[in-house]
Short mmCIF file of C-alpha atoms and ligand atoms in Angstrom, two decimals:
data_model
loop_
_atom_site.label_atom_id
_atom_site.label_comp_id
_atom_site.label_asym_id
_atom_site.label_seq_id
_atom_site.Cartn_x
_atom_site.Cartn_y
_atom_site.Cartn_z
CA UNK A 1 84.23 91.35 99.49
CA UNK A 2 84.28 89.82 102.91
CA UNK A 3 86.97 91.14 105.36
CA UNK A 4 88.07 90.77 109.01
CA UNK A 5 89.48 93.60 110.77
CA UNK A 6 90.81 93.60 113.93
CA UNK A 7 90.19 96.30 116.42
CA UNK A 8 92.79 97.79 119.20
CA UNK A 9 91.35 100.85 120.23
CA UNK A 10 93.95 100.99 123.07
CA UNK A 11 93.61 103.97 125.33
CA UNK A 12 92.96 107.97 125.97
CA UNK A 13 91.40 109.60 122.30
CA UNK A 14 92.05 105.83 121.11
CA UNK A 15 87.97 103.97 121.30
CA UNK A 16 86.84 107.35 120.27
CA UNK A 17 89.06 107.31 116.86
CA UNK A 18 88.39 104.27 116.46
CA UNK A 19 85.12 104.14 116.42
CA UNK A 20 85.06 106.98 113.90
CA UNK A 21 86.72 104.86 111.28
CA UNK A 22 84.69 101.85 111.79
CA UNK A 23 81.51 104.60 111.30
CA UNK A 24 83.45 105.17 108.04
CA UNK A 25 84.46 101.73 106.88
CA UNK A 26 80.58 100.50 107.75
CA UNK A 27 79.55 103.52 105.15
CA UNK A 28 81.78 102.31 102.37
CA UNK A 29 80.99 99.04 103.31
CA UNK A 30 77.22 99.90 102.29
CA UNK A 31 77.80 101.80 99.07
CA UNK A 32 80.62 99.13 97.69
CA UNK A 33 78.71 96.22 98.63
CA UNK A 34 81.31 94.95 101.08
CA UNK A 35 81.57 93.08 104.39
CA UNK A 36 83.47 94.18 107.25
CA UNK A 37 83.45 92.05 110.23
CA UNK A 38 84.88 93.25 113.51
CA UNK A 39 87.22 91.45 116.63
CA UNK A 40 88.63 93.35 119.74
CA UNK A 41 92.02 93.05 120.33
CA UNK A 42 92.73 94.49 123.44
CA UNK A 43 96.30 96.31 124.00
CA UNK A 44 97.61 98.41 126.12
CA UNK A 45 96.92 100.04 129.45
CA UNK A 46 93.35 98.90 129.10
CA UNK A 47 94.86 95.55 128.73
CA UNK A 48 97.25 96.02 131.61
CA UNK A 49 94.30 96.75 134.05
CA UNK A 50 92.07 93.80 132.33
CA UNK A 51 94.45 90.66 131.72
CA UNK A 52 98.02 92.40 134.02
CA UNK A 53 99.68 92.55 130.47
CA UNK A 54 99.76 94.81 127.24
CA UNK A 55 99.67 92.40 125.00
CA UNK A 56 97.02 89.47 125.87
CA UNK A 57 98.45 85.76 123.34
CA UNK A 58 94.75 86.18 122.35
CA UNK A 59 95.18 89.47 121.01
CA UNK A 60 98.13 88.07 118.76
CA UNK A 61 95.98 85.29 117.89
CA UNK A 62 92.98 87.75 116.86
CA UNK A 63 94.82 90.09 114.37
CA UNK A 64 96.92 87.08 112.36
CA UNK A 65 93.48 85.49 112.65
CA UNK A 66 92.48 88.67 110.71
CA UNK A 67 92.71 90.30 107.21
CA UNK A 68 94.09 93.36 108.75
CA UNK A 69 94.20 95.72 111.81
CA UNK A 70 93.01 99.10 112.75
CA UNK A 71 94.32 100.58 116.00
CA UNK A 72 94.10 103.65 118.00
CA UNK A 73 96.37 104.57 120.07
CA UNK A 74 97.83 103.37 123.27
CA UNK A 75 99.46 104.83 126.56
CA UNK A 76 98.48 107.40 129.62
CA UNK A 77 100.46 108.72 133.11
CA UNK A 78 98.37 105.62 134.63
CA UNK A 79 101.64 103.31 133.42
CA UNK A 80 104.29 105.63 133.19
CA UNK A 81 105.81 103.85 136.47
CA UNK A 82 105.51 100.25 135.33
CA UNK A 83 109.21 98.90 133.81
CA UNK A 84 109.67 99.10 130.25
CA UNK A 85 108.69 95.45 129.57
CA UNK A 86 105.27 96.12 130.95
CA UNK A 87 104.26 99.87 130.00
CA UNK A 88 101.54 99.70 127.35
CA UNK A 89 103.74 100.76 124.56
CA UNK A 90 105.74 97.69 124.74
CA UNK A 91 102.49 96.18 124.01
CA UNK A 92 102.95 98.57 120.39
CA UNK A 93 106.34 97.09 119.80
CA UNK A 94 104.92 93.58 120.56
CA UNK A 95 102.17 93.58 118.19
CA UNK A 96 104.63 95.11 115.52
CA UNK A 97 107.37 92.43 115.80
CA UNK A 98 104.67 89.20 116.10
CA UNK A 99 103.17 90.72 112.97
CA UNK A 100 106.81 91.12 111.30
CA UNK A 101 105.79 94.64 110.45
CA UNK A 102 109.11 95.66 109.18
CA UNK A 103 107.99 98.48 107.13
CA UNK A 104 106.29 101.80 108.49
CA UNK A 105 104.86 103.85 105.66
CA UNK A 106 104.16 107.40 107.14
CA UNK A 107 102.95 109.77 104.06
CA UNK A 108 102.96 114.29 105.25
CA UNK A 109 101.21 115.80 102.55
CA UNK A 110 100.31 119.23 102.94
CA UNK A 111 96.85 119.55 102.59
CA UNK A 112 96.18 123.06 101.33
CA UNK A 113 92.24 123.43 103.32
CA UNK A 114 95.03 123.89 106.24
CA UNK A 115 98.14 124.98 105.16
CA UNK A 116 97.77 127.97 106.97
CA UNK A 117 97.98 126.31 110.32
CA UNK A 118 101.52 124.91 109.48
CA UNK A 119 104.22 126.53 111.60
CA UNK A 120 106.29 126.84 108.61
CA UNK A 121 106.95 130.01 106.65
CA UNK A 122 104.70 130.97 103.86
CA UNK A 123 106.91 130.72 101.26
CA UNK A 124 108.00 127.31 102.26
CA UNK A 125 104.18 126.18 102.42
CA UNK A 126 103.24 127.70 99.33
CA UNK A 127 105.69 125.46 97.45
CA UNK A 128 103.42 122.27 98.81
CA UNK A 129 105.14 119.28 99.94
CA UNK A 130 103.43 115.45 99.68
CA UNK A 131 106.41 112.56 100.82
CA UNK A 132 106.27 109.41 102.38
CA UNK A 133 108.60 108.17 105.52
CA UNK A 134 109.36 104.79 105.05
CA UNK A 135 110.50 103.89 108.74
CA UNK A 136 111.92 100.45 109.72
CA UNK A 137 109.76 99.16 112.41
CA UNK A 138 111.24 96.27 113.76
CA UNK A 139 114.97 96.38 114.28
CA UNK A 140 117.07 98.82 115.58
CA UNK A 141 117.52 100.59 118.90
CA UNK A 142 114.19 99.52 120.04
CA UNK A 143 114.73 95.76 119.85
CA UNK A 144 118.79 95.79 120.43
CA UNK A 145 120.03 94.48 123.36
CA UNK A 146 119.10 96.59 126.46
CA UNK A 147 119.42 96.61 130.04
CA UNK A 148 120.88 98.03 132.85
CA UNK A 149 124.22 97.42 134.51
CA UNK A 150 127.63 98.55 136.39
CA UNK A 151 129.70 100.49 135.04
CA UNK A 152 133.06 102.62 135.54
CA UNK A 153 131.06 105.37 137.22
CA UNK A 154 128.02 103.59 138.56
CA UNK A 155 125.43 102.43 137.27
CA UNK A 156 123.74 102.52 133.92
CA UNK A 157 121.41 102.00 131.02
CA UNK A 158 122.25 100.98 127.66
CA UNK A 159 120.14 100.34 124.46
CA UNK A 160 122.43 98.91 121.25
CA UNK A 161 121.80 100.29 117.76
CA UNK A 162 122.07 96.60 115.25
CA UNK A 163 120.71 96.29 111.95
CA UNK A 164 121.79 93.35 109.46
CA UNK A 165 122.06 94.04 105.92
CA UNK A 166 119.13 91.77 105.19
CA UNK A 167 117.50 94.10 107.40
CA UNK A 168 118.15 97.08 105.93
CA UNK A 169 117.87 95.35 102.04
CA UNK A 170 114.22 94.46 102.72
CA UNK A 171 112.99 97.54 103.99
CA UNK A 172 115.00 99.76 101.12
CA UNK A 173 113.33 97.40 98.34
CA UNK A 174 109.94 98.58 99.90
CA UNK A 175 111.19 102.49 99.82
CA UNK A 176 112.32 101.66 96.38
CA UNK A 177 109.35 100.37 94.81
CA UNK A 178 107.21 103.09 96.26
CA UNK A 179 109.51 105.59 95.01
CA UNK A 180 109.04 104.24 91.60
CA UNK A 181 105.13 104.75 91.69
CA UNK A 182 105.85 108.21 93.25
CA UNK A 183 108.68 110.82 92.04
CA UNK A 184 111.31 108.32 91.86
CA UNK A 185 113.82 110.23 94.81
CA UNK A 186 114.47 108.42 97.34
CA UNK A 187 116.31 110.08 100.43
CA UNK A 188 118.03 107.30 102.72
CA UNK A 189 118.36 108.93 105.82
CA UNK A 190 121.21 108.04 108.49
CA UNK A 191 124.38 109.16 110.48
CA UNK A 192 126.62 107.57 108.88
CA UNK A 193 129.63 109.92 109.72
CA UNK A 194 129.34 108.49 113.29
CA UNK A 195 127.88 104.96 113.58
CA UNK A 196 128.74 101.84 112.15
CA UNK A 197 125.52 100.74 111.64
CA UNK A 198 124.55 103.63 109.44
CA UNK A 199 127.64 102.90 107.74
CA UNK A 200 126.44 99.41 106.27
CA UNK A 201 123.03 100.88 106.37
CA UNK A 202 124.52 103.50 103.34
CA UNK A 203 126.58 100.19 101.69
CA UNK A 204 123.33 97.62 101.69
CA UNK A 205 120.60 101.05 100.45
CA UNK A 206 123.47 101.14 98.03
CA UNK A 207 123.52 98.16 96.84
CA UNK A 208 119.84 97.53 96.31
CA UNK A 209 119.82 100.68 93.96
CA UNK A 210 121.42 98.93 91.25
CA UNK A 211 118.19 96.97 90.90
CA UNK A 212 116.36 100.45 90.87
CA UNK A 213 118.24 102.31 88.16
CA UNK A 214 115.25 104.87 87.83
CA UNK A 215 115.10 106.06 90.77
CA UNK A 216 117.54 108.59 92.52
CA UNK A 217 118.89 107.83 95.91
CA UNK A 218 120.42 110.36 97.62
CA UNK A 219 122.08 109.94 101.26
CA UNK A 220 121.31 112.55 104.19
CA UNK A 221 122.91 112.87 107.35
CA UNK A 222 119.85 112.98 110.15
CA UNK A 223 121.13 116.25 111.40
CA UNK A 224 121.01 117.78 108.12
CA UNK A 225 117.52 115.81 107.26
CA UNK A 226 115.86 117.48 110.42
CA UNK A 227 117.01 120.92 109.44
CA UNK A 228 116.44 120.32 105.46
CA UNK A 229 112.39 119.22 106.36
CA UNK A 230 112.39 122.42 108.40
CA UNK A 231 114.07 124.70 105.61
CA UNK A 232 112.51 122.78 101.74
CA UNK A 233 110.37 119.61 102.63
CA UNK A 234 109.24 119.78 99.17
CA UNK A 235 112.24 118.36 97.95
CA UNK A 236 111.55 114.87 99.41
CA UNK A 237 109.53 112.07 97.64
CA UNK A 238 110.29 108.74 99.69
CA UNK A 239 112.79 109.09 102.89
CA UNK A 240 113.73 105.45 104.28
CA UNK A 241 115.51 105.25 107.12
CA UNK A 242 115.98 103.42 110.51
CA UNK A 243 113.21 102.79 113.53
CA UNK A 244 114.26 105.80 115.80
CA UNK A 245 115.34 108.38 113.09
CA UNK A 246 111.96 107.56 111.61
CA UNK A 247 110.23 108.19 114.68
CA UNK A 248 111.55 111.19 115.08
CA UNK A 249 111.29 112.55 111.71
CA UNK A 250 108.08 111.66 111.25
CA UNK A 251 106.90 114.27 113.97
CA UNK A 252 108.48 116.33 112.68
CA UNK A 253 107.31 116.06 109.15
CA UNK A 254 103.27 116.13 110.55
CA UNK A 255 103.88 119.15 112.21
CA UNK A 256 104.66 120.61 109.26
CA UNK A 257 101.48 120.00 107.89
CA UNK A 258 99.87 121.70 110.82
CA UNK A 259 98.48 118.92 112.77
CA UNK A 260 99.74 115.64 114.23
CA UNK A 261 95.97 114.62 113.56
CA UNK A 262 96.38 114.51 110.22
CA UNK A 263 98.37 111.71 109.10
CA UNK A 264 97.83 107.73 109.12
CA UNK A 265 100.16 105.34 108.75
CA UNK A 266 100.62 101.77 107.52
CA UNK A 267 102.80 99.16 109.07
CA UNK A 268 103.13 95.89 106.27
CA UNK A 269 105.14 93.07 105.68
CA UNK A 270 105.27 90.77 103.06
CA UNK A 271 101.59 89.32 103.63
CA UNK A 272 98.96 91.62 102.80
CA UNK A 273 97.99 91.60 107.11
CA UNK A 274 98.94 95.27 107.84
CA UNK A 275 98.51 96.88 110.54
CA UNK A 276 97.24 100.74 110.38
CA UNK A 277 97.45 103.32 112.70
CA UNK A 278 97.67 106.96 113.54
CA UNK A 279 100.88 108.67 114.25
CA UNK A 280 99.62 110.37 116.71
CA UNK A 281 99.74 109.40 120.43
CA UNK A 282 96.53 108.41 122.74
CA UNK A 283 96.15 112.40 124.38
CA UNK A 284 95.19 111.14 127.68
CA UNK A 285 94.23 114.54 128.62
CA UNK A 286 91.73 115.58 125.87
CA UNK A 287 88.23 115.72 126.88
CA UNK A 288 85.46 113.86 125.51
CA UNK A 289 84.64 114.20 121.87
CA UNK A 290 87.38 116.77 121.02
CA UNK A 291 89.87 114.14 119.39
CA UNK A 292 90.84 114.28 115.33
CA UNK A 293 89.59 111.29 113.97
CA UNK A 294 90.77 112.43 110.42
CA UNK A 295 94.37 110.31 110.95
CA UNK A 296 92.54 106.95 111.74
CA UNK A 297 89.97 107.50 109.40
CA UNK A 298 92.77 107.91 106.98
CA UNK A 299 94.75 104.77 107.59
CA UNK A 300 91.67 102.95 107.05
CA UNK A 301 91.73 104.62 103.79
CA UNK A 302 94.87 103.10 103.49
CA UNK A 303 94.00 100.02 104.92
CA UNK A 304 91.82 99.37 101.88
CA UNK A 305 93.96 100.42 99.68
CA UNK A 306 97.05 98.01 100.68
CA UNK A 307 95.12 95.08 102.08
CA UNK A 308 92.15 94.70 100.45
CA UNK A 309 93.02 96.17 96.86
CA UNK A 310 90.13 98.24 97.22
CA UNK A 311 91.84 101.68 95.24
CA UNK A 312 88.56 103.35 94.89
CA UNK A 313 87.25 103.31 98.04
CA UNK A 314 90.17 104.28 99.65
CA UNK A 315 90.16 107.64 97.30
CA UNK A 316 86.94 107.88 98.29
CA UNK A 317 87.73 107.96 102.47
CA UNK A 318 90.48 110.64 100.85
CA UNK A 319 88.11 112.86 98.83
CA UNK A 320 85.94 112.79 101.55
CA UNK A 321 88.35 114.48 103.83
CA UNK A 322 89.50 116.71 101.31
CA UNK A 323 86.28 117.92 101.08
CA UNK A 324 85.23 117.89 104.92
CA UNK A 325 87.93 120.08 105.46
CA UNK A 326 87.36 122.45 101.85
CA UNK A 327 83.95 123.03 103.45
CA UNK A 328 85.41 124.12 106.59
CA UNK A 329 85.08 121.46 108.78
CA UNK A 330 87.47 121.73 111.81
CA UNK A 331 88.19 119.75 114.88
CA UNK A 332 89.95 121.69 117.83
CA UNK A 333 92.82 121.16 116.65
CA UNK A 334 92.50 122.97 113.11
CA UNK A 335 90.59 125.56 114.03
CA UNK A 336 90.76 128.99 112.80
CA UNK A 337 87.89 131.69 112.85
CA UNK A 338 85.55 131.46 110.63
CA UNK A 339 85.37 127.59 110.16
CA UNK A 340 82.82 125.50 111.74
CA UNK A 341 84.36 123.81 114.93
CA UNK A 342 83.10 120.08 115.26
CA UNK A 343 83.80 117.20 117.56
CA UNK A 344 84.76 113.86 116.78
CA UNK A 345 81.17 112.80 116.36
CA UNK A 346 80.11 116.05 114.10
CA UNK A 347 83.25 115.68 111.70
CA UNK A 348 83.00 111.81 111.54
CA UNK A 349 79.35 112.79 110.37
CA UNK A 350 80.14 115.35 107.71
CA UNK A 351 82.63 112.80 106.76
CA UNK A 352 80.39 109.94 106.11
CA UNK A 353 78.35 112.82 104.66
CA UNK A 354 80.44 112.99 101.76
CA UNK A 355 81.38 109.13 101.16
C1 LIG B 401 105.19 105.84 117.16
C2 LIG B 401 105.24 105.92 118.66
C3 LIG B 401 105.79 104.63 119.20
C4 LIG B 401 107.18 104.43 118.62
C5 LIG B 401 105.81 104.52 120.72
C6 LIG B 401 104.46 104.80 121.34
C7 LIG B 401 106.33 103.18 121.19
O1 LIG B 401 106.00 107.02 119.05
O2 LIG B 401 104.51 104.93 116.64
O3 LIG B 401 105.79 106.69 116.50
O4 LIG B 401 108.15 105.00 119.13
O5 LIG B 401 107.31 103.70 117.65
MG1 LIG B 402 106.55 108.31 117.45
#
């Protein structure tokens, strides 16, 4: 097969990352007989400094021009000053909403190589724990209406919570139907003792279940979901929930696994252009060569898998880690005595090793 991928490598760890999944997808490429052709799409506070704007029209026009798109990370203290509208993370949101990438798929699996790096308790660990965050990704607090104004006692900032049932119906059918290849439990996360909007967030998740009758939903306040992930994550399958809980909670739930570095994640919509990404950030202040590619390489893994129907190469990218790390393989990150410490070069190596 023939594909077009789109590259943002953004900033910080980001090119590096990057570049270690391409080195991965070009080695599947050769043993599946496939084709993977390759655009830039600059974003972020590289694009800021090239074009004087995160998100470049050509950019946009690059990635729907594509079959899907890998990106880095983006962000460093450089921008920290410039106004929201301009920082290279609004870039992130931009790309997101011209892409209609409503649904954030964010899987924490414990992987056992290095369970003993999660912060957890051993008992918790030892019970494993493999769920998937389905976060809505383009609604929400981060595209309500905003600003800043005068109030009673001076002035201030606002940001508005709003989600339409259609909203929330589209992204629970997605949490739904992945629960049904999965466990079948679905937790639908929201704080719905408080806010309206998690109120009709409950009614429309409910609603949609009748067309799911094998699946369980259960509802969890976010309060109770942070310390519940904390105390038993092994009793989630599927969580779905809003933009900002899920950005929160999914933090959360890779730390659990004992590194941020770990864990890809897919943003998709109903096309088969995705967009896949680490969750972690760009790390502005890592040296050279010391990044985790293992979370980028992984959403290409899953960029195969959900864009190109490719099922057995993806398991391959995901064997291939499995074993990298069984052998001891260990970025900075991960690493414990007795393992062999790598850089990103070195454990994008004994990656492609193993494909
Ligand atoms: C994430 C990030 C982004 C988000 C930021 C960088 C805008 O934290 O993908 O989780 O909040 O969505
Ligand atoms: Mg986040």
């Amino acid at each position: 097969m023939k594909k077009k991928i789109a590259l943002i490598h953004g900033d910080g760890i980001g090119p590096e990352i990057v570049n270690s999944a391409v080195r991965v997808l070009d080695a599947v490429a050769e043993k599946y007989n496939h084709e993977f052709i390759y655009e830039n799409a600059p974003m972020g506070g590289n694009a800021i400094d090239a074009y004087g704007e995160p998100l470049p029209e050509t950019s946009i026009k690059t990635c729907l021009a594509s079959d899907s798109v890998l990106l880095g990370a983006v962000g460093g203290k450089k921008w920290d000053d410039l106004p929201g509208y301009a920082r290279p993370e609004a870039g992130l949101l931009g790309i997101r909403k011209a892409l209609k990438l409503y649904a954030n798929l964010r899987p924490a699996k414990l992987f056992p190589q290095v369970a003993d790096r999660s912060p957890l308790r051993k008992d918790i660990v030892d019970k494993g724990f493999d769920m998937v965050i389905v976060r809505e990704l383009t609604g929400g607090i981060y595209f309500g209406e905003r600003g800043t104004r005068h109030g009673k006692f001076g002035r201030e900032g606002f940001d508005t919570e709003c989600y339409s049932e259609i909203e929330i119906e589209r992204i629970a059918r997605v949490a739904f139907e992945l629960a049904q290849k999965r466990r079948g439990i679905l937790t639908s996360i929201d704080k719905a003792n408080v806010l309206e909007s998690s109120r009709l967030w409950r009614y429309a998740v409910h609603e949609v279940a009748a067309d799911y009758p094998d699946v369980t939903v259960n509802d969890m306040l976010v309060d109770n979901a942070a310390m519940q992930l904390v105390k038993d994550p092994s009793q989630f399958d599927v969580i779905v929930t809003s933009n900002m809980f899920g950005d929160i909670l999914s933090d959360l739930s890779s730390m659990l696994t004992g590194s941020i570095g770990l864990l890809p994640s897919a943003s998709t919509n109903d096309t088969l252009l995705g967009l896949y990404e680490p969750i972690h950030g760009s790390a502005p202040d890592l040296s050279p060569d010391v990044a985790n590619p293992i979370a980028t390489i992984l959403s290409a893994a899953m960029m195969l898998r959900y864009s190109f129907d490719m099922e057995t190469e993806a398991e391959n990218i995901e064997l291939a880690v499995e074993k990298t790390l069984s052998d001891g393989y260990r970025t900075a990150d991960l690493y414990d005595e007795g393992k062999i410490i790598c850089s990103t070069t070195a454990i994008t190596n004994a990656i492609i090793e193993r494909i």
